[in-house]
mmCIF file of C-alpha atoms and ligand atoms in Angstrom:
data_model
loop_
_atom_site.group_PDB
_atom_site.id
_atom_site.type_symbol
_atom_site.label_atom_id
_atom_site.label_comp_id
_atom_site.label_asym_id
_atom_site.label_seq_id
_atom_site.Cartn_x
_atom_site.Cartn_y
_atom_site.Cartn_z
ATOM 1 C CA UNK P 76 81.321 90.320 98.512
ATOM 2 C CA UNK P 77 79.568 93.764 98.510
ATOM 3 C CA UNK P 78 82.972 95.559 100.020
ATOM 4 C CA UNK P 79 84.783 93.474 97.295
ATOM 5 C CA UNK P 80 85.583 96.375 95.647
ATOM 6 C CA UNK P 81 86.290 98.772 98.349
ATOM 7 C CA UNK P 82 88.938 96.382 99.672
ATOM 8 C CA UNK P 83 90.910 95.699 97.269
ATOM 9 C CA UNK P 84 91.590 99.047 96.439
ATOM 10 C CA UNK P 85 92.430 99.154 100.191
ATOM 11 C CA UNK P 86 94.953 96.077 99.542
ATOM 12 C CA UNK P 87 96.095 98.237 96.313
ATOM 13 C CA UNK P 88 97.172 101.466 98.532
ATOM 14 C CA UNK P 89 98.358 98.974 101.206
ATOM 15 C CA UNK P 90 100.480 96.717 99.146
ATOM 16 C CA UNK P 91 102.036 98.993 96.178
ATOM 17 C CA UNK P 92 104.310 100.430 99.306
ATOM 18 C CA UNK P 93 105.940 97.313 100.036
ATOM 19 C CA UNK P 94 109.108 96.736 98.144
ATOM 20 C CA UNK P 95 110.410 93.502 98.701
ATOM 21 C CA UNK P 96 111.378 90.870 95.823
ATOM 22 C CA UNK P 97 112.896 91.196 93.067
ATOM 23 C CA UNK P 98 112.485 91.123 89.086
ATOM 24 C CA UNK P 99 113.292 87.425 87.492
ATOM 25 C CA UNK P 100 116.215 88.289 85.563
ATOM 26 C CA UNK P 101 117.516 84.867 84.861
ATOM 27 C CA UNK P 102 115.134 85.379 81.385
ATOM 28 C CA UNK P 103 116.907 88.747 81.232
ATOM 29 C CA UNK P 104 113.993 90.953 79.193
ATOM 30 C CA UNK P 105 112.056 90.784 82.145
ATOM 31 C CA UNK P 106 114.050 92.761 83.618
ATOM 32 C CA UNK P 107 112.667 95.426 81.897
ATOM 33 C CA UNK P 108 109.520 95.348 83.984
ATOM 34 C CA UNK P 109 108.824 98.119 86.506
ATOM 35 C CA UNK P 110 108.573 97.016 89.876
ATOM 36 C CA UNK P 111 106.020 99.405 90.588
ATOM 37 C CA UNK P 112 103.719 97.606 88.437
ATOM 38 C CA UNK P 113 100.528 96.363 90.872
ATOM 39 C CA UNK P 114 97.313 95.358 89.357
ATOM 40 C CA UNK P 115 94.286 92.715 91.469
ATOM 41 C CA UNK P 116 91.635 92.041 88.871
ATOM 42 C CA UNK P 117 88.792 89.687 90.283
ATOM 43 C CA UNK P 118 85.863 88.339 87.474
ATOM 44 C CA UNK P 119 83.179 86.359 89.204
ATOM 45 C CA UNK P 120 81.334 83.757 87.264
ATOM 46 C CA UNK P 121 78.362 85.673 86.550
ATOM 47 C CA UNK P 122 81.101 88.058 84.391
ATOM 48 C CA UNK P 123 80.982 90.441 87.067
ATOM 49 C CA UNK P 124 84.812 92.804 87.444
ATOM 50 C CA UNK P 125 86.132 94.417 90.266
ATOM 51 C CA UNK P 126 89.597 95.730 89.529
ATOM 52 C CA UNK P 127 92.670 98.400 90.502
ATOM 53 C CA UNK P 128 96.036 99.377 89.367
ATOM 54 C CA UNK P 129 97.514 98.524 86.459
ATOM 55 C CA UNK P 130 94.994 96.124 84.670
ATOM 56 C CA UNK P 131 95.849 96.852 80.943
ATOM 57 C CA UNK P 132 99.959 96.911 81.778
ATOM 58 C CA UNK P 133 100.939 93.724 79.444
ATOM 59 C CA UNK P 134 103.790 91.467 80.383
ATOM 60 C CA UNK P 135 104.550 87.493 79.095
ATOM 61 C CA UNK P 136 102.263 84.883 81.117
ATOM 62 C CA UNK P 137 105.346 82.384 82.215
ATOM 63 C CA UNK P 138 104.351 79.052 83.921
ATOM 64 C CA UNK P 139 101.136 80.486 84.456
ATOM 65 C CA UNK P 140 100.339 78.804 80.741
ATOM 66 C CA UNK P 141 101.069 75.775 81.979
ATOM 67 C CA UNK P 142 97.914 75.534 84.121
ATOM 68 C CA UNK P 143 96.128 75.861 80.356
ATOM 69 C CA UNK P 144 98.437 73.598 78.270
ATOM 70 C CA UNK P 145 97.794 70.807 80.510
ATOM 71 C CA UNK P 146 94.105 71.265 79.991
ATOM 72 C CA UNK P 147 94.965 71.053 76.331
ATOM 73 C CA UNK P 148 97.235 68.256 76.308
ATOM 74 C CA UNK P 149 94.318 66.213 78.856
ATOM 75 C CA UNK P 150 91.551 66.730 75.860
ATOM 76 C CA UNK P 151 94.980 66.059 72.934
ATOM 77 C CA UNK P 152 95.205 62.762 74.952
ATOM 78 C CA UNK P 153 93.690 61.449 77.289
ATOM 79 C CA UNK P 154 93.951 61.213 81.293
ATOM 80 C CA UNK P 155 95.521 57.682 81.321
ATOM 81 C CA UNK P 156 98.474 58.524 78.487
ATOM 82 C CA UNK P 157 99.197 61.439 80.642
ATOM 83 C CA UNK P 158 99.501 60.219 83.746
ATOM 84 C CA UNK P 159 102.318 57.401 82.521
ATOM 85 C CA UNK P 160 104.272 60.581 81.286
ATOM 86 C CA UNK P 161 103.753 62.942 83.947
ATOM 87 C CA UNK P 162 103.164 62.822 87.639
ATOM 88 C CA UNK P 163 100.339 64.619 89.941
ATOM 89 C CA UNK P 164 102.662 64.830 93.242
ATOM 90 C CA UNK P 165 104.253 68.277 95.137
ATOM 91 C CA UNK P 166 107.871 67.990 94.460
ATOM 92 C CA UNK P 167 108.941 70.309 97.479
ATOM 93 C CA UNK P 168 111.950 71.538 95.335
ATOM 94 C CA UNK P 169 112.072 74.826 93.444
ATOM 95 C CA UNK P 170 110.095 74.906 89.858
ATOM 96 C CA UNK P 171 113.218 74.519 87.910
ATOM 97 C CA UNK P 172 115.037 71.986 89.619
ATOM 98 C CA UNK P 173 116.503 68.736 87.760
ATOM 99 C CA UNK P 174 117.041 66.560 91.369
ATOM 100 C CA UNK P 175 113.900 64.425 91.313
ATOM 101 C CA UNK P 176 113.725 63.423 87.482
ATOM 102 C CA UNK P 177 117.145 62.430 87.308
ATOM 103 C CA UNK P 178 117.129 60.430 91.037
ATOM 104 C CA UNK P 179 113.997 59.312 91.884
ATOM 105 C CA UNK P 180 111.133 59.246 89.046
ATOM 106 C CA UNK P 181 112.285 59.190 85.552
ATOM 107 C CA UNK P 182 109.149 60.977 84.941
ATOM 108 C CA UNK P 183 108.152 64.153 85.639
ATOM 109 C CA UNK P 184 106.194 64.456 88.963
ATOM 110 C CA UNK P 185 103.551 67.240 87.490
ATOM 111 C CA UNK P 186 102.869 69.571 85.246
ATOM 112 C CA UNK P 187 103.223 72.696 87.059
ATOM 113 C CA UNK P 188 107.209 72.404 87.337
ATOM 114 C CA UNK P 189 109.231 73.173 84.198
ATOM 115 C CA UNK P 190 110.415 69.242 83.412
ATOM 116 C CA UNK P 191 106.435 67.931 83.387
ATOM 117 C CA UNK P 192 105.495 71.217 81.613
ATOM 118 C CA UNK P 193 108.405 70.606 78.579
ATOM 119 C CA UNK P 194 107.148 67.594 78.658
ATOM 120 C CA UNK P 195 103.227 68.518 78.457
ATOM 121 C CA UNK P 196 104.198 70.695 75.637
ATOM 122 C CA UNK P 197 105.410 67.397 74.151
ATOM 123 C CA UNK P 198 101.779 66.188 73.965
ATOM 124 C CA UNK P 199 100.147 69.252 72.153
ATOM 125 C CA UNK P 200 99.011 67.934 69.372
ATOM 126 C CA UNK P 201 99.235 69.419 65.515
ATOM 127 C CA UNK P 202 100.893 68.555 61.683
ATOM 128 C CA UNK P 203 104.151 70.857 62.045
ATOM 129 C CA UNK P 204 105.357 73.429 64.933
ATOM 130 C CA UNK P 205 103.501 76.361 63.589
ATOM 131 C CA UNK P 206 100.287 74.368 63.604
ATOM 132 C CA UNK P 207 101.021 72.977 67.053
ATOM 133 C CA UNK P 208 100.997 76.815 68.221
ATOM 134 C CA UNK P 209 98.330 78.320 66.421
ATOM 135 C CA UNK P 210 96.290 75.679 68.053
ATOM 136 C CA UNK P 211 97.938 76.850 71.538
ATOM 137 C CA UNK P 212 97.104 80.449 70.346
ATOM 138 C CA UNK P 213 93.685 79.463 70.186
ATOM 139 C CA UNK P 214 93.305 77.422 73.159
ATOM 140 C CA UNK P 215 94.344 80.918 75.136
ATOM 141 C CA UNK P 216 92.255 83.234 73.203
ATOM 142 C CA UNK P 217 89.007 80.677 73.962
ATOM 143 C CA UNK P 218 90.012 81.711 77.654
ATOM 144 C CA UNK P 219 90.401 85.570 77.423
ATOM 145 C CA UNK P 220 88.122 86.212 74.517
ATOM 146 C CA UNK P 221 90.422 88.553 72.465
ATOM 147 C CA UNK P 222 93.204 88.174 70.464
ATOM 148 C CA UNK P 223 96.648 87.439 71.531
ATOM 149 C CA UNK P 224 100.500 86.924 70.836
ATOM 150 C CA UNK P 225 103.885 85.823 71.151
ATOM 151 C CA UNK P 226 106.102 88.585 72.593
ATOM 152 C CA UNK P 227 109.193 87.173 70.753
ATOM 153 C CA UNK P 228 111.797 89.222 72.137
ATOM 154 C CA UNK P 229 110.891 87.308 75.528
ATOM 155 C CA UNK P 230 110.722 84.042 73.222
ATOM 156 C CA UNK P 231 114.203 85.068 72.004
ATOM 157 C CA UNK P 232 115.721 85.717 75.535
ATOM 158 C CA UNK P 233 114.529 82.281 77.246
ATOM 159 C CA UNK P 234 115.539 80.396 74.334
ATOM 160 C CA UNK P 235 118.924 82.051 74.359
ATOM 161 C CA UNK P 236 119.273 81.640 78.174
ATOM 162 C CA UNK P 237 117.276 78.531 78.795
ATOM 163 C CA UNK P 238 120.421 75.965 79.428
ATOM 164 C CA UNK P 239 118.332 74.559 82.433
ATOM 165 C CA UNK P 240 115.218 73.912 80.507
ATOM 166 C CA UNK P 241 117.525 72.306 77.691
ATOM 167 C CA UNK P 242 119.057 70.238 80.207
ATOM 168 C CA UNK P 243 115.459 68.881 81.306
ATOM 169 C CA UNK P 244 114.391 68.509 78.235
ATOM 170 C CA UNK P 245 117.517 66.049 77.473
ATOM 171 C CA UNK P 246 116.831 63.964 80.854
ATOM 172 C CA UNK P 247 113.513 63.209 79.633
ATOM 173 C CA UNK P 248 114.556 62.470 75.816
ATOM 174 C CA UNK P 249 116.792 60.080 78.038
ATOM 175 C CA UNK P 250 114.261 58.450 79.917
ATOM 176 C CA UNK P 251 112.037 58.279 77.213
ATOM 177 C CA UNK P 252 109.252 60.957 78.124
ATOM 178 C CA UNK P 253 109.791 62.947 74.796
ATOM 179 C CA UNK P 254 111.063 61.736 71.371
ATOM 180 C CA UNK P 255 114.226 63.792 69.194
ATOM 181 C CA UNK P 256 113.030 67.086 68.807
ATOM 182 C CA UNK P 257 113.976 68.866 72.142
ATOM 183 C CA UNK P 258 114.594 72.382 70.153
ATOM 184 C CA UNK P 259 110.833 72.033 68.587
ATOM 185 C CA UNK P 260 109.358 71.322 71.863
ATOM 186 C CA UNK P 261 111.581 73.619 73.603
ATOM 187 C CA UNK P 262 110.370 76.306 71.384
ATOM 188 C CA UNK P 263 106.101 75.555 71.815
ATOM 189 C CA UNK P 264 107.602 75.440 75.504
ATOM 190 C CA UNK P 265 109.396 78.959 75.482
ATOM 191 C CA UNK P 266 106.562 80.172 73.143
ATOM 192 C CA UNK P 267 103.747 79.288 75.387
ATOM 193 C CA UNK P 268 105.692 81.065 78.195
ATOM 194 C CA UNK P 269 106.183 84.606 75.967
ATOM 195 C CA UNK P 270 102.134 84.888 74.942
ATOM 196 C CA UNK P 271 101.087 88.396 75.738
ATOM 197 C CA UNK P 272 98.690 88.743 78.854
ATOM 198 C CA UNK P 273 97.425 91.391 81.359
ATOM 199 C CA UNK P 274 95.659 91.023 84.759
ATOM 200 C CA UNK P 275 92.665 91.313 83.725
ATOM 201 C CA UNK P 276 93.129 88.514 81.222
ATOM 202 C CA UNK P 277 94.406 86.505 83.951
ATOM 203 C CA UNK P 278 91.406 86.965 85.959
ATOM 204 C CA UNK P 279 88.821 85.977 83.197
ATOM 205 C CA UNK P 280 91.487 83.032 82.398
ATOM 206 C CA UNK P 281 90.811 81.783 86.138
ATOM 207 C CA UNK P 282 87.208 82.920 86.123
ATOM 208 C CA UNK P 283 86.369 80.379 83.065
ATOM 209 C CA UNK P 284 88.060 77.552 85.347
ATOM 210 C CA UNK P 285 86.103 78.572 87.834
ATOM 211 C CA UNK P 286 82.734 78.690 85.842
ATOM 212 C CA UNK P 287 83.859 74.538 84.802
ATOM 213 C CA UNK P 288 85.347 75.818 81.764
ATOM 214 C CA UNK P 289 83.056 78.437 80.191
ATOM 215 C CA UNK P 290 84.706 82.017 79.979
ATOM 216 C CA UNK P 291 82.005 84.142 81.662
ATOM 217 C CA UNK P 292 82.301 87.071 79.369
ATOM 218 C CA UNK P 293 82.186 85.502 75.907
ATOM 219 C CA UNK P 294 80.450 82.203 76.756
ATOM 220 C CA UNK P 295 83.154 80.713 74.660
ATOM 221 C CA UNK P 296 84.145 77.037 75.801
ATOM 222 C CA UNK P 297 87.541 76.559 77.056
ATOM 223 C CA UNK P 298 88.076 73.509 78.243
ATOM 224 C CA UNK P 299 85.746 70.423 78.148
ATOM 225 C CA UNK P 300 84.461 70.664 81.818
ATOM 226 C CA UNK P 301 85.189 67.130 82.595
ATOM 227 C CA UNK P 302 89.022 67.933 82.812
ATOM 228 C CA UNK P 303 88.759 71.104 84.978
ATOM 229 C CA UNK P 304 88.760 69.265 87.919
ATOM 230 C CA UNK P 305 92.188 67.407 87.007
ATOM 231 C CA UNK P 306 93.555 70.946 86.436
ATOM 232 C CA UNK P 307 92.535 72.675 89.408
ATOM 233 C CA UNK P 308 93.849 69.467 91.327
ATOM 234 C CA UNK P 309 97.311 69.976 90.245
ATOM 235 C CA UNK P 310 96.605 73.779 90.774
ATOM 236 C CA UNK P 311 96.238 73.094 94.271
ATOM 237 C CA UNK P 312 98.631 70.548 95.454
ATOM 238 C CA UNK P 313 101.424 71.762 92.855
ATOM 239 C CA UNK P 314 100.615 75.152 91.125
ATOM 240 C CA UNK P 315 102.779 77.767 93.878
ATOM 241 C CA UNK P 316 105.990 75.433 93.569
ATOM 242 C CA UNK P 317 107.776 74.977 97.103
ATOM 243 C CA UNK P 318 105.438 76.911 98.669
ATOM 244 C CA UNK P 319 102.601 74.927 97.976
ATOM 245 C CA UNK P 320 101.645 73.406 100.631
ATOM 246 C CA UNK P 321 102.219 76.855 102.694
ATOM 247 C CA UNK P 322 99.597 78.395 100.194
ATOM 248 C CA UNK P 323 97.136 75.466 100.598
ATOM 249 C CA UNK P 324 97.411 75.978 104.248
ATOM 250 C CA UNK P 325 96.969 79.889 104.418
ATOM 251 C CA UNK P 326 94.919 80.451 100.803
ATOM 252 C CA UNK P 327 93.739 77.013 100.304
ATOM 253 C CA UNK P 328 92.461 77.363 96.891
ATOM 254 C CA UNK P 329 94.245 76.204 93.835
ATOM 255 C CA UNK P 330 96.524 78.850 92.399
ATOM 256 C CA UNK P 331 99.611 79.207 89.611
ATOM 257 C CA UNK P 332 102.127 81.631 89.920
ATOM 258 C CA UNK P 333 104.646 82.451 86.613
ATOM 259 C CA UNK P 334 108.116 84.782 87.182
ATOM 260 C CA UNK P 335 107.008 87.848 85.439
ATOM 261 C CA UNK P 336 104.766 88.329 88.440
ATOM 262 C CA UNK P 337 101.197 86.906 88.110
ATOM 263 C CA UNK P 338 99.590 84.721 90.319
ATOM 264 C CA UNK P 339 96.081 83.479 89.704
ATOM 265 C CA UNK P 340 93.573 82.184 91.866
ATOM 266 C CA UNK P 341 90.815 79.750 90.941
ATOM 267 C CA UNK P 342 87.101 80.112 93.459
ATOM 268 C CA UNK P 343 85.125 77.042 91.818
ATOM 269 C CA UNK P 344 82.063 78.261 90.882
ATOM 270 C CA UNK P 345 82.343 81.197 92.266
ATOM 271 C CA UNK P 346 85.045 83.745 90.895
ATOM 272 C CA UNK P 347 88.561 83.862 89.666
ATOM 273 C CA UNK P 348 91.350 86.164 90.876
ATOM 274 C CA UNK P 349 94.449 87.821 89.472
ATOM 275 C CA UNK P 350 97.610 89.660 90.539
ATOM 276 C CA UNK P 351 99.920 91.237 88.911
ATOM 277 C CA UNK P 352 103.790 92.658 90.489
ATOM 278 C CA UNK P 353 106.825 91.653 89.051
ATOM 279 C CA UNK P 354 108.626 91.589 92.266
ATOM 280 C CA UNK P 355 109.317 87.835 92.943
ATOM 281 C CA UNK P 356 110.694 86.248 96.253
ATOM 282 C CA UNK P 357 113.112 83.530 96.026
ATOM 283 C CA UNK P 358 110.421 80.383 95.262
ATOM 284 C CA UNK P 359 109.763 82.484 92.214
ATOM 285 C CA UNK P 360 106.197 83.753 93.310
ATOM 286 C CA UNK P 361 104.757 87.295 93.401
ATOM 287 C CA UNK P 362 105.637 88.955 96.872
ATOM 288 C CA UNK P 363 102.257 91.287 96.778
ATOM 289 C CA UNK P 364 100.410 88.824 94.889
ATOM 290 C CA UNK P 365 100.984 86.508 98.036
ATOM 291 C CA UNK P 366 100.125 89.168 100.354
ATOM 292 C CA UNK P 367 96.817 90.205 98.114
ATOM 293 C CA UNK P 368 95.742 86.734 98.324
ATOM 294 C CA UNK P 369 96.251 85.742 101.683
ATOM 295 C CA UNK P 370 94.298 88.993 103.059
ATOM 296 C CA UNK P 371 91.591 88.224 99.972
ATOM 297 C CA UNK P 372 90.978 84.373 101.411
ATOM 298 C CA UNK P 373 91.571 85.567 105.268
ATOM 299 C CA UNK P 374 88.790 88.716 104.266
ATOM 300 C CA UNK P 375 86.136 86.593 102.601
ATOM 301 C CA UNK P 376 86.984 82.755 103.808
ATOM 302 C CA UNK P 377 87.600 81.649 100.557
ATOM 303 C CA UNK P 378 89.685 78.462 101.622
ATOM 304 C CA UNK P 379 88.126 75.491 100.328
ATOM 305 C CA UNK P 380 88.399 73.820 103.580
ATOM 306 C CA UNK P 381 86.934 76.632 105.648
ATOM 307 C CA UNK P 382 83.740 75.560 107.490
ATOM 308 C CA UNK P 383 81.028 77.657 106.013
ATOM 309 C CA UNK P 384 79.530 77.428 109.748
ATOM 310 C CA UNK P 385 82.264 79.200 111.774
ATOM 311 C CA UNK P 386 84.747 81.613 110.767
ATOM 312 C CA UNK P 387 88.178 81.215 111.706
ATOM 313 C CA UNK P 388 89.706 82.963 114.179
ATOM 314 C CA UNK P 389 92.170 85.480 112.558
ATOM 315 C CA UNK P 390 95.266 83.438 112.295
ATOM 316 C CA UNK P 391 98.553 85.261 112.300
ATOM 317 C CA UNK P 392 99.552 83.996 109.163
ATOM 318 C CA UNK P 393 102.524 86.146 108.105
ATOM 319 C CA UNK P 394 104.336 84.251 111.352
ATOM 320 C CA UNK P 395 104.094 80.814 109.663
ATOM 321 C CA UNK P 396 106.715 81.248 107.070
ATOM 322 C CA UNK P 397 109.458 82.598 109.711
ATOM 323 C CA UNK P 398 108.912 79.247 112.208
HETATM 324 N N1 LIG M 414 109.577 79.963 81.206
HETATM 325 C C1 LIG M 414 109.816 80.133 82.689
HETATM 326 C C2 LIG M 414 110.866 78.891 82.767
HETATM 327 O O1 LIG M 414 111.073 78.418 81.899
HETATM 328 C C3 LIG M 414 108.525 79.722 83.265
HETATM 329 C C4 LIG M 414 109.191 79.445 85.040
HETATM 330 C C5 LIG M 414 108.076 80.227 85.620
HETATM 331 O O2 LIG M 414 106.975 81.598 85.141
HETATM 332 N N2 LIG M 414 108.030 79.891 86.766
HETATM 333 O O3 LIG M 414 111.685 79.062 83.471
#
């Protein structure tokens, strides 16, 4: 990765001029983000850091939290219990869709869509809601390597406007996936989404997964290594929602996006990547984030299925979605 530093600087200069997409406004507090914010961070498994842009700008983690809470649920329950309640099938539907839960599966298809993430939050252990929240925050701290907190206005904003999530929770109750404590479960879910991070933190979290659960900077163990494969598998197949297939085709690394504008990507045994830019497309993925990942994957052959022996001819990937 010798010229990585120059390359991410170049990507930053190029894509900061891109002003497509919009701020997520269904959570009113998220409209306070500055559309110009843009940061790229790469943290290697050895703890080397390459970054550019608004690296220390704070934002709420949103759906990227689902990855880490799923890992926690794997540790709190076990793999089979989790699989009985939450599948691992990509949906091809928007992240907040109610359709498949009602019509087909009667259980969430995967833990990366909202229905699955609410079910996952319900499985977090703790003696009471405060204990569950504290355990969750401690889990995030192990990945991030510093103290973190919940953004109360964003939490309140989600709680006040999360009618669709409330509908999903009621369906989950109807199908026997969660119990009656709907508001308590939703509060934990809204709190996990409202954890405050910056782009550097996200790259460290991704690098921790790349390093099989050990934070490469603090050396703290964030998750048992045996669960990292499960997490990366659902990221790979479901992490970008109804863009997951195209992402797997073009970029080819496990990833997760959030509506506040972050995207993380994990290159197993090599590095974690994070991009932050709050302008998102109609699937809820950061527009500049996708561009940066596509360019990095192309330049450094990050696609997990790339042959190490032959370099792919340049593929005009930006044209595929139009077709
Ligand atoms: N908290 C958001 C929600 O529940 C998370 C969605 C996302 O980041 N895609 O809608």
